CSV table of C-alpha atoms in Angstrom, one decimal:
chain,number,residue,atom,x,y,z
T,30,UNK,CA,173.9,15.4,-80.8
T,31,UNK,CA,175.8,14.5,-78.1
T,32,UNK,CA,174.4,13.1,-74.6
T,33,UNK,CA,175.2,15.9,-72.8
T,34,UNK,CA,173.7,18.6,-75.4
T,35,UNK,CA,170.5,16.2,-75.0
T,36,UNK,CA,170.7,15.9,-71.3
T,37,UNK,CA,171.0,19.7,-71.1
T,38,UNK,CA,167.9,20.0,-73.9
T,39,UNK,CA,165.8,17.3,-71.6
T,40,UNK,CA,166.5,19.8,-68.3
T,41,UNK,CA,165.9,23.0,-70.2
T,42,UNK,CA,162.8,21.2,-71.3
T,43,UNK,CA,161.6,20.4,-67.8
T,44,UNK,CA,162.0,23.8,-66.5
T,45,UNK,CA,159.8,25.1,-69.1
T,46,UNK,CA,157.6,22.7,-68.2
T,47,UNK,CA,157.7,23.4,-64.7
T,48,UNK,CA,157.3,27.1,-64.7
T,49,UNK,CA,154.6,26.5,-67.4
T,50,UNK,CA,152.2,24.6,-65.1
T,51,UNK,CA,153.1,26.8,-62.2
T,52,UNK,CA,151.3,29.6,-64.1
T,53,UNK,CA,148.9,27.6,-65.6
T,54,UNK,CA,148.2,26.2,-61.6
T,55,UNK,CA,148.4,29.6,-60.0
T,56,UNK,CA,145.9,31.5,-62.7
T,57,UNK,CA,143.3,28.9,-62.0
T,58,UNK,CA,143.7,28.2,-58.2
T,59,UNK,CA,146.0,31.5,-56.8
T,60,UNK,CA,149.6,30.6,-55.6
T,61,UNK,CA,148.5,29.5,-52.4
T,62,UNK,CA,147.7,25.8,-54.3
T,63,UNK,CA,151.5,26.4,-56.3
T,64,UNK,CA,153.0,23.4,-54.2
T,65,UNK,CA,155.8,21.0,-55.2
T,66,UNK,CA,153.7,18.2,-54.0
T,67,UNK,CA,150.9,19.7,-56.8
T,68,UNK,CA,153.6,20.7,-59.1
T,69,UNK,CA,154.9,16.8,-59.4
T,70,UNK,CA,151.3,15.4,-59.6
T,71,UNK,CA,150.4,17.7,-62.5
T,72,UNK,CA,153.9,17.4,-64.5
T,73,UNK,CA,153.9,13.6,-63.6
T,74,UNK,CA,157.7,14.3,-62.0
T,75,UNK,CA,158.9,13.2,-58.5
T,76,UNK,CA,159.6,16.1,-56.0
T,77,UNK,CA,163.1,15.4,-55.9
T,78,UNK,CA,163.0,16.5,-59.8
T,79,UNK,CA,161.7,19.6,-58.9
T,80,UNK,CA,164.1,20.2,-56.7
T,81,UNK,CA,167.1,19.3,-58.6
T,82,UNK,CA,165.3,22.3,-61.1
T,83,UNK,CA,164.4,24.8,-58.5
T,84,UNK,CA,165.0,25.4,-54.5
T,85,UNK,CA,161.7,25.8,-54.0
T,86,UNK,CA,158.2,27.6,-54.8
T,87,UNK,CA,160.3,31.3,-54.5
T,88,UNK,CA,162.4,30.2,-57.4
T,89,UNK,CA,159.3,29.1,-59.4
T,90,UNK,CA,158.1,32.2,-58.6
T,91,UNK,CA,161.0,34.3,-59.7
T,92,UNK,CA,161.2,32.2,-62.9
T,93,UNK,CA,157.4,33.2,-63.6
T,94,UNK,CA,157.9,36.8,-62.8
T,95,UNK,CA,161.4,37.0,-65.3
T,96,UNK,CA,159.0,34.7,-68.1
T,97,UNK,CA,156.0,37.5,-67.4
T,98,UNK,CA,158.6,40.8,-67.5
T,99,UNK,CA,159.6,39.5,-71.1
T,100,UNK,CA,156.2,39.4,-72.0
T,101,UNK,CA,154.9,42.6,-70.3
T,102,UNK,CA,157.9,44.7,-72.2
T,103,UNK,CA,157.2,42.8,-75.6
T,104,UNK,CA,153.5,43.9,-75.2
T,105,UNK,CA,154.6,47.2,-74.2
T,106,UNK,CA,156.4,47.3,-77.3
T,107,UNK,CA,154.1,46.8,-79.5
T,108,UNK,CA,151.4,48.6,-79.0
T,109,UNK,CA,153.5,51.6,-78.7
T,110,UNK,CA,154.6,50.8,-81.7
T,111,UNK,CA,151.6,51.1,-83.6
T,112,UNK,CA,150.7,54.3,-82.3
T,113,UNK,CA,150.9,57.2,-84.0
T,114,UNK,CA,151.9,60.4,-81.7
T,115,UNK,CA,153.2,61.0,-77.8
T,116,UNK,CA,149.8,60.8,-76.4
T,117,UNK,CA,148.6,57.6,-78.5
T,118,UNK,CA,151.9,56.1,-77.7
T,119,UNK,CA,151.5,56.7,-73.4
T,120,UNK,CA,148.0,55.8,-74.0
T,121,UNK,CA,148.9,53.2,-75.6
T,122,UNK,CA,151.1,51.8,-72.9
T,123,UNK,CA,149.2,52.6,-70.4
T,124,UNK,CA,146.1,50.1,-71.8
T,125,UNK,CA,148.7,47.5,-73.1
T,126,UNK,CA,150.5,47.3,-69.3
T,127,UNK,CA,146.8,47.2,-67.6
T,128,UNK,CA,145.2,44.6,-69.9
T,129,UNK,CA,148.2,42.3,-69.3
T,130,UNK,CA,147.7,43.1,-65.2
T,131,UNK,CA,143.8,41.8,-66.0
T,132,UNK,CA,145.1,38.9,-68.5
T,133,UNK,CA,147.6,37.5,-66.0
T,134,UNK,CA,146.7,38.3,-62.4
T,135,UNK,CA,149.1,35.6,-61.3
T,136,UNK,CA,151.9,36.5,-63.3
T,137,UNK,CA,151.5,40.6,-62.3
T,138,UNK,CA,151.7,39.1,-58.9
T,139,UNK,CA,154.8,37.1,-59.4
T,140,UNK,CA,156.5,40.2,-61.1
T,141,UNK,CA,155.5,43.0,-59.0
T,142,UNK,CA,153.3,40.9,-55.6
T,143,UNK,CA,155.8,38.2,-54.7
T,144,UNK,CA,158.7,37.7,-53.7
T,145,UNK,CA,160.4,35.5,-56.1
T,146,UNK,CA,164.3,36.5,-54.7
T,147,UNK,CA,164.9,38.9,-57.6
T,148,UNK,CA,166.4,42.2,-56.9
T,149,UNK,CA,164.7,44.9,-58.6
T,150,UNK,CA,166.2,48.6,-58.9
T,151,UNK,CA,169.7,47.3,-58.7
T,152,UNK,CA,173.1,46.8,-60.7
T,153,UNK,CA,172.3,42.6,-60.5
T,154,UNK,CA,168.5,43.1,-61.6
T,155,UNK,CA,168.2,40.4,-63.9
T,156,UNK,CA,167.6,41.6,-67.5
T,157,UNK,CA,164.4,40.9,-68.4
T,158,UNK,CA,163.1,42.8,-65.0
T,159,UNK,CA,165.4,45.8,-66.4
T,160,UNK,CA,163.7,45.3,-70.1
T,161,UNK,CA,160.3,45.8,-68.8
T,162,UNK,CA,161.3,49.1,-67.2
T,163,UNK,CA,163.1,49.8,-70.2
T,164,UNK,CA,159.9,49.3,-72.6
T,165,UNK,CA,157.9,52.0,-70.1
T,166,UNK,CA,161.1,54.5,-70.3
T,167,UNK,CA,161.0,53.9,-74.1
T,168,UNK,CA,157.6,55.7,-74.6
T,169,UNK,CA,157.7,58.1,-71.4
T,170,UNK,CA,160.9,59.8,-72.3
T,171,UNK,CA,159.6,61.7,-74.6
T,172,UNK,CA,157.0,63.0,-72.6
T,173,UNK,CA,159.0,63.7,-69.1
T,174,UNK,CA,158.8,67.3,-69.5
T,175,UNK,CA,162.2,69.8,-68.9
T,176,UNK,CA,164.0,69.6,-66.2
T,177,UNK,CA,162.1,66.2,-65.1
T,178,UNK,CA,164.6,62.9,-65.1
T,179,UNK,CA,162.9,60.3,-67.6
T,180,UNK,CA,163.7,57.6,-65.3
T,181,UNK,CA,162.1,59.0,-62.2
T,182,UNK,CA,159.4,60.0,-64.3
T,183,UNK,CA,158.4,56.3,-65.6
T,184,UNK,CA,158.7,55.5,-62.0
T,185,UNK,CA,155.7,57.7,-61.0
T,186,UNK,CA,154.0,56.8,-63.9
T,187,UNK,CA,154.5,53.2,-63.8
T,188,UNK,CA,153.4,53.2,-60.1
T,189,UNK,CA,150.2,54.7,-61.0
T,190,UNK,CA,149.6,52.5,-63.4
T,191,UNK,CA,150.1,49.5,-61.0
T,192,UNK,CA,147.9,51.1,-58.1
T,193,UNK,CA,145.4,51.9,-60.8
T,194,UNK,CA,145.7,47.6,-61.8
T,195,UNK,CA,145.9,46.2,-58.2
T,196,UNK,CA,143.3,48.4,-56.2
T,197,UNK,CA,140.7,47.8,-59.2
T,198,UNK,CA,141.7,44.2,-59.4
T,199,UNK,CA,141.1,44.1,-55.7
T,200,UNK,CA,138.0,45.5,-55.4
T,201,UNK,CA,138.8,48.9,-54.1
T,202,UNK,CA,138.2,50.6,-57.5
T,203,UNK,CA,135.2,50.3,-59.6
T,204,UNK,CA,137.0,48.7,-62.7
T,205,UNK,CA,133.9,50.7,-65.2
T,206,UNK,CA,136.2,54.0,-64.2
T,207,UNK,CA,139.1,52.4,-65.5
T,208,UNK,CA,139.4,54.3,-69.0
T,209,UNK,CA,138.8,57.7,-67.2
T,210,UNK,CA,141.7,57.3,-64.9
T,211,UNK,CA,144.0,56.1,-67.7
T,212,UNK,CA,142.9,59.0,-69.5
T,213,UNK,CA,143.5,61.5,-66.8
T,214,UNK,CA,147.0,59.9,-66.3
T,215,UNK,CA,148.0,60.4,-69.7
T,216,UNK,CA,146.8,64.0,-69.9
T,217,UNK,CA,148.0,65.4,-66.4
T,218,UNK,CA,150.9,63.1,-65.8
T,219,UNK,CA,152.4,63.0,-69.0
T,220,UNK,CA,150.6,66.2,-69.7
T,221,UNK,CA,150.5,65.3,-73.8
């Protein structure tokens, strides 16, 4: 190997590392308590490390929210996948995108909350922001109903499913009615 592959292994390593405790920092504490300053105590890095990594807390944040996209579309995926039928399958995603709202409070933030500098809804939307819209469109296709665009359809549907996961996470919801609403959004939305 030579010094520059591990010089470019060693920086790819640090990132990881990076973005790794700034989710582990901002699940426990909130983002607020996300600071370089914390950031370089907790990885045992100098600030000017951190820097030479990431302009500041946005990017971090950014980097979290591409990280959680990848793993809200691959948990999308597969719980779609096991189910059997269009209404199992919007069910399905419907319970798979809200438990990983509850799971990861700080990461739904970082995707959907913060702003982390990413485009969204645009030709330069990174890809794994455009994956995670993908995985939704994936399942809801087949249920748009005629004459209904798929994509504008996932839209409604997904921003349900995010009002549903932010006002019950905020209190404004009473989170035991949380299987009745996800049941009346797969039968009058998607209507399957």
């Amino acid at each position: 190997m030579s010094v520059k592959e591990r010089k470019e292994r060693e920086r790819a390593s640090r990132e990881r590392l990076i973005v790794a405790t700034a989710r582990e920092l901002a699940e426990q504490q909130g983002w607020d308590a996300v600071t370089t300053r914390q950031l370089a105590e907790r990885i045992e890095y100098s600030q000017p490390v951190l820097y030479s990594h990431f302009r500041g807390k946005r990017e971090i944040i950014g980097a979290v929210a591409l990280e959680g996209a990848a793993e809200l579309a691959a948990a999308v995926r597969a719980a779609t996948a096991a189910a059997a039928g269009p209404r199992e399958r919007v069910y399905a995603l419907a319970r798979a995108y809200l438990d990983f709202a509850t799971r990861n409070p700080a990461v739904y933030d970082a995707i959907f909350q913060l702003d982390g500098g990413l485009p969204y809804a645009q030709e330069d939307t990174p890809e794994p922001l455009k994956d995670a819209f993908a995985a939704l469109l994936e399942c809801l296709d087949e249920v748009a109903g005629d004459g209904v665009a798929p994509g504008l359809f996932t839209e409604v549907f997904w921003a349900s499913l995010h009002g549903v996961a932010t006002l019950t996470r905020s209190g404004r919801l009473p989170p035991e009615d949380t299987e009745p609403r996800v049941e009346l959004l797969v039968d009058r939305l998607a209507m399957v």
